Coordinates of C-alpha atoms and ligand atoms in Angstrom, one line a residue:
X42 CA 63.6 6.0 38.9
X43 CA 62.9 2.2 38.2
X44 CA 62.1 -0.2 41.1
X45 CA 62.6 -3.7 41.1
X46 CA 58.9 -5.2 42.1
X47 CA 57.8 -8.2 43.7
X48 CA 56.2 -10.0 40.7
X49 CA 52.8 -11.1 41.9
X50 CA 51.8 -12.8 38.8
X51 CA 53.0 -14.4 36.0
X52 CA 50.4 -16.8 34.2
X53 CA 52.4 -19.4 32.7
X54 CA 55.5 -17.3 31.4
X55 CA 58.8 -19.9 31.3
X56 CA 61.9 -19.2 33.6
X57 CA 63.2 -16.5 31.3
X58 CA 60.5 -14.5 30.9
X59 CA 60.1 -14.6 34.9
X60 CA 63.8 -13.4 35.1
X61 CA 63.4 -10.8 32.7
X62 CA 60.5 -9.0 34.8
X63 CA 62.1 -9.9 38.2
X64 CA 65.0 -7.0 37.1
X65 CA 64.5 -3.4 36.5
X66 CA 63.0 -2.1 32.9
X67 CA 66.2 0.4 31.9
X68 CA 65.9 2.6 28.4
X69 CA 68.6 2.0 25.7
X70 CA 70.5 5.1 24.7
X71 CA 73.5 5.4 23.5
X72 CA 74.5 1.2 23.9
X73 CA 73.9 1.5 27.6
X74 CA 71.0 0.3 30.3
X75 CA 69.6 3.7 31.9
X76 CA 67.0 4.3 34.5
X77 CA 64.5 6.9 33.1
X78 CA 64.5 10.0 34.3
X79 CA 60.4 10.2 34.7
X80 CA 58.5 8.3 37.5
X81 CA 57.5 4.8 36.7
X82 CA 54.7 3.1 35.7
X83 CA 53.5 -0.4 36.8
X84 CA 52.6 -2.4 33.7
X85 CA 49.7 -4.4 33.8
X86 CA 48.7 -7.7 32.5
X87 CA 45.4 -7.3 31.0
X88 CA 44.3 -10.7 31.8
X89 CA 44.0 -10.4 35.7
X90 CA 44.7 -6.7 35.9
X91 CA 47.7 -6.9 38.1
X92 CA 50.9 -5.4 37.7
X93 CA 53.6 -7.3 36.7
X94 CA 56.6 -4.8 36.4
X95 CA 57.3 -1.5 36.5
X96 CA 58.0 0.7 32.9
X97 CA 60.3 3.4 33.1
X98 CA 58.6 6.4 31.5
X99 CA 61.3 8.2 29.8
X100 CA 60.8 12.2 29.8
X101 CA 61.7 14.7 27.0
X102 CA 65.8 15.1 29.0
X103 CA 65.7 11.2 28.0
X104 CA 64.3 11.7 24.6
X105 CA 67.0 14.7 23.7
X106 CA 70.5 11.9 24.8
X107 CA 68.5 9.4 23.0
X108 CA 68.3 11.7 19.5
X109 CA 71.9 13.4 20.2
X110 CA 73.3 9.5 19.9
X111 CA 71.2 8.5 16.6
X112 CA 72.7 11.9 15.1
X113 CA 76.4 11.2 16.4
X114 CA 75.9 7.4 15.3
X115 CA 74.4 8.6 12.1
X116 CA 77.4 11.7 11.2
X117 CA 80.0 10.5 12.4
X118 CA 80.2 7.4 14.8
X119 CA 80.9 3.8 14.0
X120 CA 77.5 2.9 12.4
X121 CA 78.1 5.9 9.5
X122 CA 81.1 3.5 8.3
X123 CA 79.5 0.5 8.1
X124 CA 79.0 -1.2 4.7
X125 CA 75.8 -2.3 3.7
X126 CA 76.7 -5.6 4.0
X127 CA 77.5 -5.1 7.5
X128 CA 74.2 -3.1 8.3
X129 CA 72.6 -6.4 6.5
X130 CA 74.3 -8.9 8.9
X131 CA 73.6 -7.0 11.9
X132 CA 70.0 -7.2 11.4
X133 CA 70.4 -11.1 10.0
X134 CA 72.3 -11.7 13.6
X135 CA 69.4 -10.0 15.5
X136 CA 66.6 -12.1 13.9
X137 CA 68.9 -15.0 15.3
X138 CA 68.6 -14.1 18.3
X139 CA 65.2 -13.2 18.5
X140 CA 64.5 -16.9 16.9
X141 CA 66.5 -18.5 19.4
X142 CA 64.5 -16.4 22.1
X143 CA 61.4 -16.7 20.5
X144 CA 59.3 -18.2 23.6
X145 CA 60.3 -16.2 25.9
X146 CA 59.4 -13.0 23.8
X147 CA 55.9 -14.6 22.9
X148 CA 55.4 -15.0 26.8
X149 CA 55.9 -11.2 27.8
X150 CA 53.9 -10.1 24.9
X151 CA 50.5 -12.2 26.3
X152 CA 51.3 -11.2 29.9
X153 CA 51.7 -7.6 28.1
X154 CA 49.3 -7.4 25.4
X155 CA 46.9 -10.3 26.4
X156 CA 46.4 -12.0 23.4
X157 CA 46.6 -15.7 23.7
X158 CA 50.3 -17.3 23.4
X159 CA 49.7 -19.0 20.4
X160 CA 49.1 -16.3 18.0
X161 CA 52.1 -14.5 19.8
X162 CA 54.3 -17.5 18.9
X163 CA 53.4 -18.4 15.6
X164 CA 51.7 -15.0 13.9
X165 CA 53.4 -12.2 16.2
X166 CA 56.8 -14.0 16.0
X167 CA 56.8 -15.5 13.0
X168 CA 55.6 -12.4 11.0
X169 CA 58.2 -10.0 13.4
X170 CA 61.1 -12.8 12.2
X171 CA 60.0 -12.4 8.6
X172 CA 59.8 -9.0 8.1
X173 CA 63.5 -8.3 10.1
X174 CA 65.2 -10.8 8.1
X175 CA 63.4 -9.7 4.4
X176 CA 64.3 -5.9 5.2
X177 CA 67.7 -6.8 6.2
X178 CA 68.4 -8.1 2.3
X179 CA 67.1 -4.5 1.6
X180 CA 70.9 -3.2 3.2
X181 CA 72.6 -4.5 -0.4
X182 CA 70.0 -3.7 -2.6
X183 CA 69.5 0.3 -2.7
X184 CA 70.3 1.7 -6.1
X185 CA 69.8 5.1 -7.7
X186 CA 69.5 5.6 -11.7
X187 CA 71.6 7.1 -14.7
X188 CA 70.4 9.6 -16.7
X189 CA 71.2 11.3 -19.6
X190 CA 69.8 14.5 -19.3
X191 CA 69.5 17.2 -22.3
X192 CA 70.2 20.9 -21.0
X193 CA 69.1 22.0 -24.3
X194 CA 70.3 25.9 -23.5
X195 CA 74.2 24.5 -23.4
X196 CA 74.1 22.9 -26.3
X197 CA 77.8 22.7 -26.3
X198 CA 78.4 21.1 -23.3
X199 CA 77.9 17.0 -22.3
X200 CA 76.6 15.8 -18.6
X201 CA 75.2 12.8 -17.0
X202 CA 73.5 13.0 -14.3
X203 CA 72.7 10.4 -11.3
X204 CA 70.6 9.4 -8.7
X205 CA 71.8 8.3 -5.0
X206 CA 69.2 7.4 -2.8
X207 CA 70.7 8.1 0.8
X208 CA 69.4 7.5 4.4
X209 CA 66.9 10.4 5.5
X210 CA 69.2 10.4 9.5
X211 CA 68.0 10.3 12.3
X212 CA 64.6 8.5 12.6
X213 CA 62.2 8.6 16.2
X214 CA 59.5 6.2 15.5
X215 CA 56.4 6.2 17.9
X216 CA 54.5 2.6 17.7
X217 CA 51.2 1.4 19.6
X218 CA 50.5 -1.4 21.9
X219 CA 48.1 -3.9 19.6
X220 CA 51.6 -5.9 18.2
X221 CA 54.1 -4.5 19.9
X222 CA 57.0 -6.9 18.7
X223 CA 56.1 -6.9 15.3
X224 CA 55.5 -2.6 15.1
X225 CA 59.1 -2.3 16.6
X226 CA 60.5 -4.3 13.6
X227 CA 58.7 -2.7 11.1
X228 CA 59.5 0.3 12.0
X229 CA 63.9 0.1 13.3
X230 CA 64.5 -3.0 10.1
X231 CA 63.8 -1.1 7.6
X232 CA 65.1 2.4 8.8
X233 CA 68.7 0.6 9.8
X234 CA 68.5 -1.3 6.6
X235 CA 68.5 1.8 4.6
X236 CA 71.6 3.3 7.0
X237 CA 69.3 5.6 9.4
X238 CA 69.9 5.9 12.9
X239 CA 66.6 5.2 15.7
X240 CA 65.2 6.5 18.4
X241 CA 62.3 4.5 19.1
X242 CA 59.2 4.8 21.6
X243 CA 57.4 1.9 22.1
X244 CA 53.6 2.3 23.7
X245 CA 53.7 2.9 27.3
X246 CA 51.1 0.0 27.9
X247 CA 53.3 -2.4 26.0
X248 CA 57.1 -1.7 26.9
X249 CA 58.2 -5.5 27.6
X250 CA 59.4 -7.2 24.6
X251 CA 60.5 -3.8 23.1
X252 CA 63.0 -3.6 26.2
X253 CA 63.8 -7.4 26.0
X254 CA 64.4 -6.3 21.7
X255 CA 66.8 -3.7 23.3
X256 CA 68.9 -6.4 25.2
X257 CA 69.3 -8.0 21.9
X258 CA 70.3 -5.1 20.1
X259 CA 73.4 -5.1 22.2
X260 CA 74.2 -8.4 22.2
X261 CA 74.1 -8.7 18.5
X262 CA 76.6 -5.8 18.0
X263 CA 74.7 -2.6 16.7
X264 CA 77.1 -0.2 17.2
X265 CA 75.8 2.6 20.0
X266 CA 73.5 5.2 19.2
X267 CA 72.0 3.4 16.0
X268 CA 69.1 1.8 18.1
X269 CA 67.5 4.2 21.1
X270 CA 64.8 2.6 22.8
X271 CA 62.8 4.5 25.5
X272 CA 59.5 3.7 26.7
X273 CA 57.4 6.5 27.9
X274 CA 54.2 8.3 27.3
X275 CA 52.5 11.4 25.4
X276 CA 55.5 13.4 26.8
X277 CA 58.7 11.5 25.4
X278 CA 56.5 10.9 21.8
X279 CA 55.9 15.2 21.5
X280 CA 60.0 15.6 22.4
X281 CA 60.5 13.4 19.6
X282 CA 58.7 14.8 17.2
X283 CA 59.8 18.4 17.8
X284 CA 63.5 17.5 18.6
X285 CA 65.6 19.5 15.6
X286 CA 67.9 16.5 15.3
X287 CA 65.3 14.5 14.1
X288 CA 65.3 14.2 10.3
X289 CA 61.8 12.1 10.6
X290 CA 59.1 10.0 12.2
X291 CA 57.5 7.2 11.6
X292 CA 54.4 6.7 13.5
X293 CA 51.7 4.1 14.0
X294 CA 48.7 5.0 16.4
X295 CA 45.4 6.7 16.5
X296 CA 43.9 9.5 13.5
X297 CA 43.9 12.0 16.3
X298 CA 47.3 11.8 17.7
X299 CA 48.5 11.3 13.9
X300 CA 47.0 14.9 13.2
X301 CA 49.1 16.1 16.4
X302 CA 52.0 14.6 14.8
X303 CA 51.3 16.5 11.5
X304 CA 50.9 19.9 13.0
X305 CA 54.1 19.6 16.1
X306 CA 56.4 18.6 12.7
X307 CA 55.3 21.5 10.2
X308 CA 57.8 23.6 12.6
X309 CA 60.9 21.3 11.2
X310 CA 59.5 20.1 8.4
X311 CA 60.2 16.9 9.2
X312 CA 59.7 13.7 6.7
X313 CA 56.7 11.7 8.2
X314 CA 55.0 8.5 7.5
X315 CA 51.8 7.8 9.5
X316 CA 49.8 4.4 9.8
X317 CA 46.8 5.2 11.3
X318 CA 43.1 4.0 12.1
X319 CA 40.6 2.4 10.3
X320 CA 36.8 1.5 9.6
X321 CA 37.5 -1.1 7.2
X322 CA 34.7 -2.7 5.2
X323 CA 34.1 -6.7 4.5
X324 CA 31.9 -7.2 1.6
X325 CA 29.8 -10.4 1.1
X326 CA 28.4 -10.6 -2.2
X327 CA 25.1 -13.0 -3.0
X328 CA 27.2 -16.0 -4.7
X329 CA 29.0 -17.0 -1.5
X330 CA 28.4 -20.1 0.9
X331 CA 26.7 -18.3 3.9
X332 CA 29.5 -20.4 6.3
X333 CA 32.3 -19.2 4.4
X334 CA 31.3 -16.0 4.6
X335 CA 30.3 -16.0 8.4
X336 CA 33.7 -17.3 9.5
X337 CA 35.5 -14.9 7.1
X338 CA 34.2 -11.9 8.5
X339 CA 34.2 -13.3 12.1
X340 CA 38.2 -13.6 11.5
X341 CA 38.2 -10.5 10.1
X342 CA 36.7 -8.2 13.1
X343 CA 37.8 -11.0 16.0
X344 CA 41.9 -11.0 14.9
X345 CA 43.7 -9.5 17.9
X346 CA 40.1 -8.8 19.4
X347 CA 39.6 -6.6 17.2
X348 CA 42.4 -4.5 18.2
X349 CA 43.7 -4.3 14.4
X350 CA 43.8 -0.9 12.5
X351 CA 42.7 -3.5 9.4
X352 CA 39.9 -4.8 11.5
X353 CA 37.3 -5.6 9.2
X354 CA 34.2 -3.5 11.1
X355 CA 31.6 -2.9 8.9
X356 CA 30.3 -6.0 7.7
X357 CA 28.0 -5.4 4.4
X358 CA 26.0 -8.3 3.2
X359 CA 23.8 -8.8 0.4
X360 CA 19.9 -8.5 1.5
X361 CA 20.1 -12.8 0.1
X362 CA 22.3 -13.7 3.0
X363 CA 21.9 -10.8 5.8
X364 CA 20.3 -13.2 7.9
X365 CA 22.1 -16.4 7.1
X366 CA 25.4 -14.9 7.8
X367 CA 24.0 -13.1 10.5
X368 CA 22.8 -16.2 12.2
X369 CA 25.9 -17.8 11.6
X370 CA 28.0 -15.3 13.1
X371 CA 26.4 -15.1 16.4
X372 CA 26.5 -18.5 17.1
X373 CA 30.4 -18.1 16.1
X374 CA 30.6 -15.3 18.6
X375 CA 28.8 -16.7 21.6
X376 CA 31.0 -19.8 21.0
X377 CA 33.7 -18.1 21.4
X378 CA 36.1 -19.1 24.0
X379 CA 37.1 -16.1 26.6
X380 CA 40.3 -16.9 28.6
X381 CA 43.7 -16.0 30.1
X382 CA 46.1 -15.7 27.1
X383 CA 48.2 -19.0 29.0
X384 CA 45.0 -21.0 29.0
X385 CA 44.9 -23.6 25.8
X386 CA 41.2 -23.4 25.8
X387 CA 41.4 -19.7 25.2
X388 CA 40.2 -18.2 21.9
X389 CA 40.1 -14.8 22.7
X390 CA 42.3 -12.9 25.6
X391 CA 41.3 -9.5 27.4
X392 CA 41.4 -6.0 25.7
X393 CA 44.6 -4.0 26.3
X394 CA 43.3 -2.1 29.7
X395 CA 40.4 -0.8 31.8
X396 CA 40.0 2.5 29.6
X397 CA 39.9 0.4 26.8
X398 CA 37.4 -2.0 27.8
X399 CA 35.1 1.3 29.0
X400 CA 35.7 3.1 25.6
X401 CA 34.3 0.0 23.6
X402 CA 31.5 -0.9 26.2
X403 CA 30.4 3.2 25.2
X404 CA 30.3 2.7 21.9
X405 CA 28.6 -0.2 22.2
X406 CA 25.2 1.9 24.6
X407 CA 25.7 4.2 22.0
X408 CA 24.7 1.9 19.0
X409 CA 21.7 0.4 21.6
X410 CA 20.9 3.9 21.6
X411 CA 20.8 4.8 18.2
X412 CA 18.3 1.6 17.2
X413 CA 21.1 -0.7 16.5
X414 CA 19.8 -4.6 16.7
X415 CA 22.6 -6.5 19.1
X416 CA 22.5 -10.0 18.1
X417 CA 25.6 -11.2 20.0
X418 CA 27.8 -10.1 22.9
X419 CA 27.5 -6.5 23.9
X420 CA 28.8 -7.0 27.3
X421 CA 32.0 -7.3 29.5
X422 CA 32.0 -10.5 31.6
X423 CA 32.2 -10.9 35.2
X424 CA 35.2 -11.8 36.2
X425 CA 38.7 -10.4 36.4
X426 CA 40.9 -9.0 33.9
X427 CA 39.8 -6.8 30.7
X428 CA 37.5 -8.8 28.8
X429 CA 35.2 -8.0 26.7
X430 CA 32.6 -10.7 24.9
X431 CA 32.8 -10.6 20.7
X432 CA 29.7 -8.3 20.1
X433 CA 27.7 -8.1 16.8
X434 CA 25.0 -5.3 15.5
X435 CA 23.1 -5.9 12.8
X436 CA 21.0 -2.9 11.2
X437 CA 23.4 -0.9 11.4
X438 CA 22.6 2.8 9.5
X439 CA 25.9 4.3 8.2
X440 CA 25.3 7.3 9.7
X441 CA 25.3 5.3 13.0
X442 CA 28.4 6.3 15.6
X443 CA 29.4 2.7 15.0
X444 CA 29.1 2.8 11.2
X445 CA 31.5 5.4 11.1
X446 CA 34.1 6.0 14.1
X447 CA 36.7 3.2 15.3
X448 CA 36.5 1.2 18.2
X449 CA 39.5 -1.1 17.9
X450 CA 37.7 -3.8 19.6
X451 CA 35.4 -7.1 19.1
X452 CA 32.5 -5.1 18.1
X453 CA 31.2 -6.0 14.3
X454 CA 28.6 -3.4 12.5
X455 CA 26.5 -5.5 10.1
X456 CA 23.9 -3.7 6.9
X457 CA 22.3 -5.0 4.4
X458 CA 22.8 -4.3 0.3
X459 CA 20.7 -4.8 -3.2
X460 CA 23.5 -4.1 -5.7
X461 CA 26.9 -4.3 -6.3
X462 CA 26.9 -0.4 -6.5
X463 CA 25.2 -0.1 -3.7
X464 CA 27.5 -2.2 -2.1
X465 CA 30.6 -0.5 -3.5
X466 CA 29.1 3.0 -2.2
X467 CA 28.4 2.0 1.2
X468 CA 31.7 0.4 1.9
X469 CA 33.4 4.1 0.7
X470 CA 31.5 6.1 2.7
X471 CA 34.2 6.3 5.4
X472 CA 36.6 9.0 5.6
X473 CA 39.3 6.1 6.5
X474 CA 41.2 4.2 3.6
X475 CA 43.1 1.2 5.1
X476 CA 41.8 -2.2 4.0
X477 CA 38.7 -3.5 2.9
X478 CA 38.0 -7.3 1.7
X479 CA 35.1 -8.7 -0.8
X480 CA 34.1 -12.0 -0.8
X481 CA 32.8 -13.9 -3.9
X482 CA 33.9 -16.6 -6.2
X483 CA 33.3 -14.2 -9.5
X484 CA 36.7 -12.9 -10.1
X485 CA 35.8 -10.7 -12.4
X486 CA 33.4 -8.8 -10.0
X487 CA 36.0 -9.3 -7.0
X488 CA 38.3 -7.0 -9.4
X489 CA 35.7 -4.2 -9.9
X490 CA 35.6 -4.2 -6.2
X491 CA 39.2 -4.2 -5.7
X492 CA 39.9 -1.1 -8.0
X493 CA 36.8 0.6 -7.0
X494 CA 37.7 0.5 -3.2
X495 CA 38.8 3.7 -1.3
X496 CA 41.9 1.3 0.7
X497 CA 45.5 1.1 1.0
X498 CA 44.7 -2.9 0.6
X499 CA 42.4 -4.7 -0.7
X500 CA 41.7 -8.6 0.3
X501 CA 39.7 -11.1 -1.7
X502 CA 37.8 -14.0 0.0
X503 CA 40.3 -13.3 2.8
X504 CA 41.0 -10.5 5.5
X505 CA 43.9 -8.9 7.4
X506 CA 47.0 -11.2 5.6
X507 CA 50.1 -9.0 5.7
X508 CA 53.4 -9.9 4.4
X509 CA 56.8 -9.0 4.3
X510 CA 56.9 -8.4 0.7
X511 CA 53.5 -6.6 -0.1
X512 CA 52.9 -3.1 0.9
X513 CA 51.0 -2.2 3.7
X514 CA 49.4 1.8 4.3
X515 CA 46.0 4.0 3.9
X516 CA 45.2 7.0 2.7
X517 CA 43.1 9.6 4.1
X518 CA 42.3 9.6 8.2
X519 CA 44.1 6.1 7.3
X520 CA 47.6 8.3 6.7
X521 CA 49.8 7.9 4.2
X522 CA 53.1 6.1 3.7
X523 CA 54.0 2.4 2.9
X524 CA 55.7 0.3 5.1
X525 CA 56.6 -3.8 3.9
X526 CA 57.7 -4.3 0.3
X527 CA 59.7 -2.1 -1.4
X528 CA 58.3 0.7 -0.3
X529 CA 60.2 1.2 2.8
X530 CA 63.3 2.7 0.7
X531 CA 61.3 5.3 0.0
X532 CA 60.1 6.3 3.3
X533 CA 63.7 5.9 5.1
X534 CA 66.2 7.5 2.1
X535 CA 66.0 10.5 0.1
X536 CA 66.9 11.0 -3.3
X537 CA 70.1 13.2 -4.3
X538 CA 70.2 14.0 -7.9
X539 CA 74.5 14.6 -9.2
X540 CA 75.1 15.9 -12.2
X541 CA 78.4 15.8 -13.8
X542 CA 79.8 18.3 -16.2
X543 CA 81.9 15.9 -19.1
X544 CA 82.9 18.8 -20.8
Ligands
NAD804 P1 47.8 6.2 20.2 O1 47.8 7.1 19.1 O2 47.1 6.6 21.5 O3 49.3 6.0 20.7 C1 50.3 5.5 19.8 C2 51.6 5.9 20.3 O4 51.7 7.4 20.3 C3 52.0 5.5 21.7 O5 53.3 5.1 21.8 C4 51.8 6.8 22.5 O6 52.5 6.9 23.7 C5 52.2 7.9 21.6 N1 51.6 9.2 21.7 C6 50.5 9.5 22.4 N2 50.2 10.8 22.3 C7 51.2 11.3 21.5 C8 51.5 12.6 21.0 N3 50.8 13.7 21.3 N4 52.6 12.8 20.3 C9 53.5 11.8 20.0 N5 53.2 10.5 20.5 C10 52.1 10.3 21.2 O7 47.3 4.8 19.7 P2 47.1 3.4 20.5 O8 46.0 3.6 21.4 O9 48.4 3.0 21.1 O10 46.8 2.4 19.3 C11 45.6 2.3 18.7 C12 45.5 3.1 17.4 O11 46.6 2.7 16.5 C13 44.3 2.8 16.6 O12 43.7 3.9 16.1 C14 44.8 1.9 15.5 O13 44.0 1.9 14.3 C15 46.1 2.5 15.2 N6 47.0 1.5 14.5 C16 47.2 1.7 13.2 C17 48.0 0.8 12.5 C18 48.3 0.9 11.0 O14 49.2 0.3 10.6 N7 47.6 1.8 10.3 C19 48.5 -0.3 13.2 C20 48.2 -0.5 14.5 C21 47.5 0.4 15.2

């Protein structure tokens, strides 16, 4: 059962976004508000470390209405009939709205996530907004090919055969809680572009503007059943991905829970894509200005505090500038402004929770441990809330714990190179494959680099720019699948190949 709780604090969230928390969270299933039917939990806002509503957690009876009203929506319910042009306008009339509440969704994702209100204005928002309305275009545009195939053995006989990419079903989609807005949209857009039904789960730590996108959803029109939202933990993600209604998941999170996703969906077979973590390197060859390269690869691990899959961690420098950019960097990082996400003089909010904040402060006694040289941060200050202070190591060994495991926080790994192959070795010794960036002004080398990297995406002289229309995905303990792009209409239809006998 949801309660409705006092709410003790707010930062500075608008009218809206204070009315929002002030009712109960309810799942979406089937077009209607429901309670949950697990026990609730309070969500926290990472800043001060108080609660500031309660999250329904949904359980695995919750999961099972949620799938049997994506598969009725999807076979025979109002959404099946729809028209791409119809599923295109539905999506177009929900970026609307999330545009025309695009402050208020901004707000509960700083009290929620903690990172400061600009970047959830103009890069959460804007990059959630872009991708909804370019997958929505994707409604009118699916096509399959013509063939004209031989069947040499019938040589009497004439066919022609076609392609017809159709939606994979029913769809549960499992997201985290680093950019929880813009993970819900690439995940339902794209699926409901291509005709599937959704169930999603959003990250128990992050439920709020999922469940704010779920009062939109119904505004907007989506017929019931072809959006499911319902927040909840380990629990409601397993149901999901062993329910035999569901055709496929789609799943952003940690390597290890990726894996459990793998094995739970070999007893369906399901479809899956999987966006998982990363150790992604930043390369900074000799020819590059030492400042350039210091706040390139400070952007690069101190994005979202470093709470980015992409996060550029391992920092490899040539020997030329190792302690240039090194010097450079600290002072960048003990400049750095710690704050409340609703402060303007904030650069960097909290980390996502207490565990979180304990997990990276381990990592970061373990590389003190293993002869690691801290030359910035390395502690979490005193005061309230989850923070944790931008932390560099230089002389780094990649066989170090921190050379080679992710921490998804503000910690930076830093080693020196000789040579470009050195370099080029160095930055693939990772069983990851999600981005990697190299930073030069010789093009010519910058290409050797970017078809010699072991990544999904490759940056040069820049780090962790996504767009709607560029593919986005790893390989490895990185997963697989592409999500952005085209690539999406692979992941949500399936191809059917007709062939027709002309006589
Ligand atoms: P997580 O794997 O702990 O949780 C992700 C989601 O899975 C949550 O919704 C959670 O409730 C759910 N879940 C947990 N156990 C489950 C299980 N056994 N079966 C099904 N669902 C389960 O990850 P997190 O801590 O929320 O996020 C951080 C991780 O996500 C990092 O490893 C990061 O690299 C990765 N990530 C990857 C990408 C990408 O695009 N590659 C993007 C963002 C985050």
């Amino acid at each position: 059962m949801t309660e409705v709780i006092e709410v003790i604090e707010v930062g500075g969230a608008g009218k809206a976004a204070r009315e929002f928390l002030g009712q109960p969270l309810q799942l979406l299933v089937n077009g209607a508000f429901v309670e949950g039917r697990g026990a609730s939990i309070p969500v926290i806002n990472p800043a001060t470390g108080t609660a500031i509503a309660q999250c329904p957690i949904g359980t695995a009876q919750d999961i099972d209405e949620a799938v049997r009203a994506a598969r009725h929506a999807f076979d025979k319910g109002d959404w099946k009939d729809l028209r791409p042009v119809a599923r295109e306008r539905l999506l177009l009339r929900l970026a609307d709205l999330i545009e025309r509440d695009a402050d208020t969704l901004a707000e509960l994702e700083t009290l929620d996530n903690g990172k400061i209100l600009p970047m959830a204005r103009h890069g959460d928002l804007t990059l959630a907004l872009d991708s909804l309305r370019y997958m929505a275009g994707w409604a009118t545009k699916i096509e399959g090919t013509t063939i004209s195939p031989s069947f040499a053995y019938v040589p009497h006989m004439r066919f022609t055969s076609q392609t017809l990419r159709r939606p994979v079903g029913v769809v549960g989609q499992i997201i985290p809680w680093n950019f929880p807005l813009v993970m819900a949209i690439w995940k339902i857009a794209p699926a409901l572009a291509a005709g599937c039904t959704v169930v999603l789960k959003p990250s128990e730590e992050t439920p709020l503007t999922a469940l704010y996108l779920a009062r939109l959803v119904v505004e907007a029109g989506f017929p019931a059943g072809a959006v499911n939202i319902v927040t909840g933990g380990a629990e409601a993600g397993i149901a999901l991905v062993e329910h035999p209604l569901v055709d496929k998941i789609a799943f952003t999170g940690s390597t290890q829970v990726g894996q459990d996703i793998q094995r739970r969906a070999a007893a369906t077979m399901k479809r899956l894509s999987l966006e998982l973590g990363g150790k992604s390197p930043v390369v900074v060859l000799e020819d590059c200005d030492p400042d350039v390269a210091a706040q390139g690869a400070a952007g690069a691990i101190f994005f979202n505090h470093g709470q980015v899959c992409t996060a550029g961690s391992r920092l490899l420098v040539h020997r030329s500038l190792y302690e240039p950019v090194l010097k450079r960097l600290a002072a960048i990082a003990d400049g750095m402004v710690l704050g409340d996400g609703f402060d303007p003089a904030a650069q960097m909010g909290p980390l996502i929770s207490a565990r979180q904040r304990d997990r990276v402060a381990g990592f970061v006694e373990g590389a003190k441990a293993q002869g690691a040289r801290l030359v910035a941060g390395g502690f979490a200050p005193d005061r309230e809330g989850f923070f944790f202070r931008p932390t560099i190591f230089a002389d780094v060994a990649p066989t170090m714990t921190l050379a080679c495991d992710e921490v998804f926080g503000p910690v930076l790994a830093v080693m020196p190179f000789d040579t470009e192959e050195e370099a080029l070795a160095l930055a693939n010794d990772t069983s990851f494959g999600l981005g990697a960036s190299v930073w030069t002004g010789d093009f010519t080398r910058a290409w050797r680099f970017a078809e010699g990297l072991k990544a999904g995406n490759v940056w040069v002289n820049a780090h962790n720019l996504l767009d709607p229309a560029v593919p986005f995905g790893g390989h490895r303990l990185s997963g697989y699948g592409r999500e952005l792009g085209h690539a999406p209409l692979e992941l949500y239809t399936e191809a059917k190949s007709v062939t027709l006998n002309l006589g």
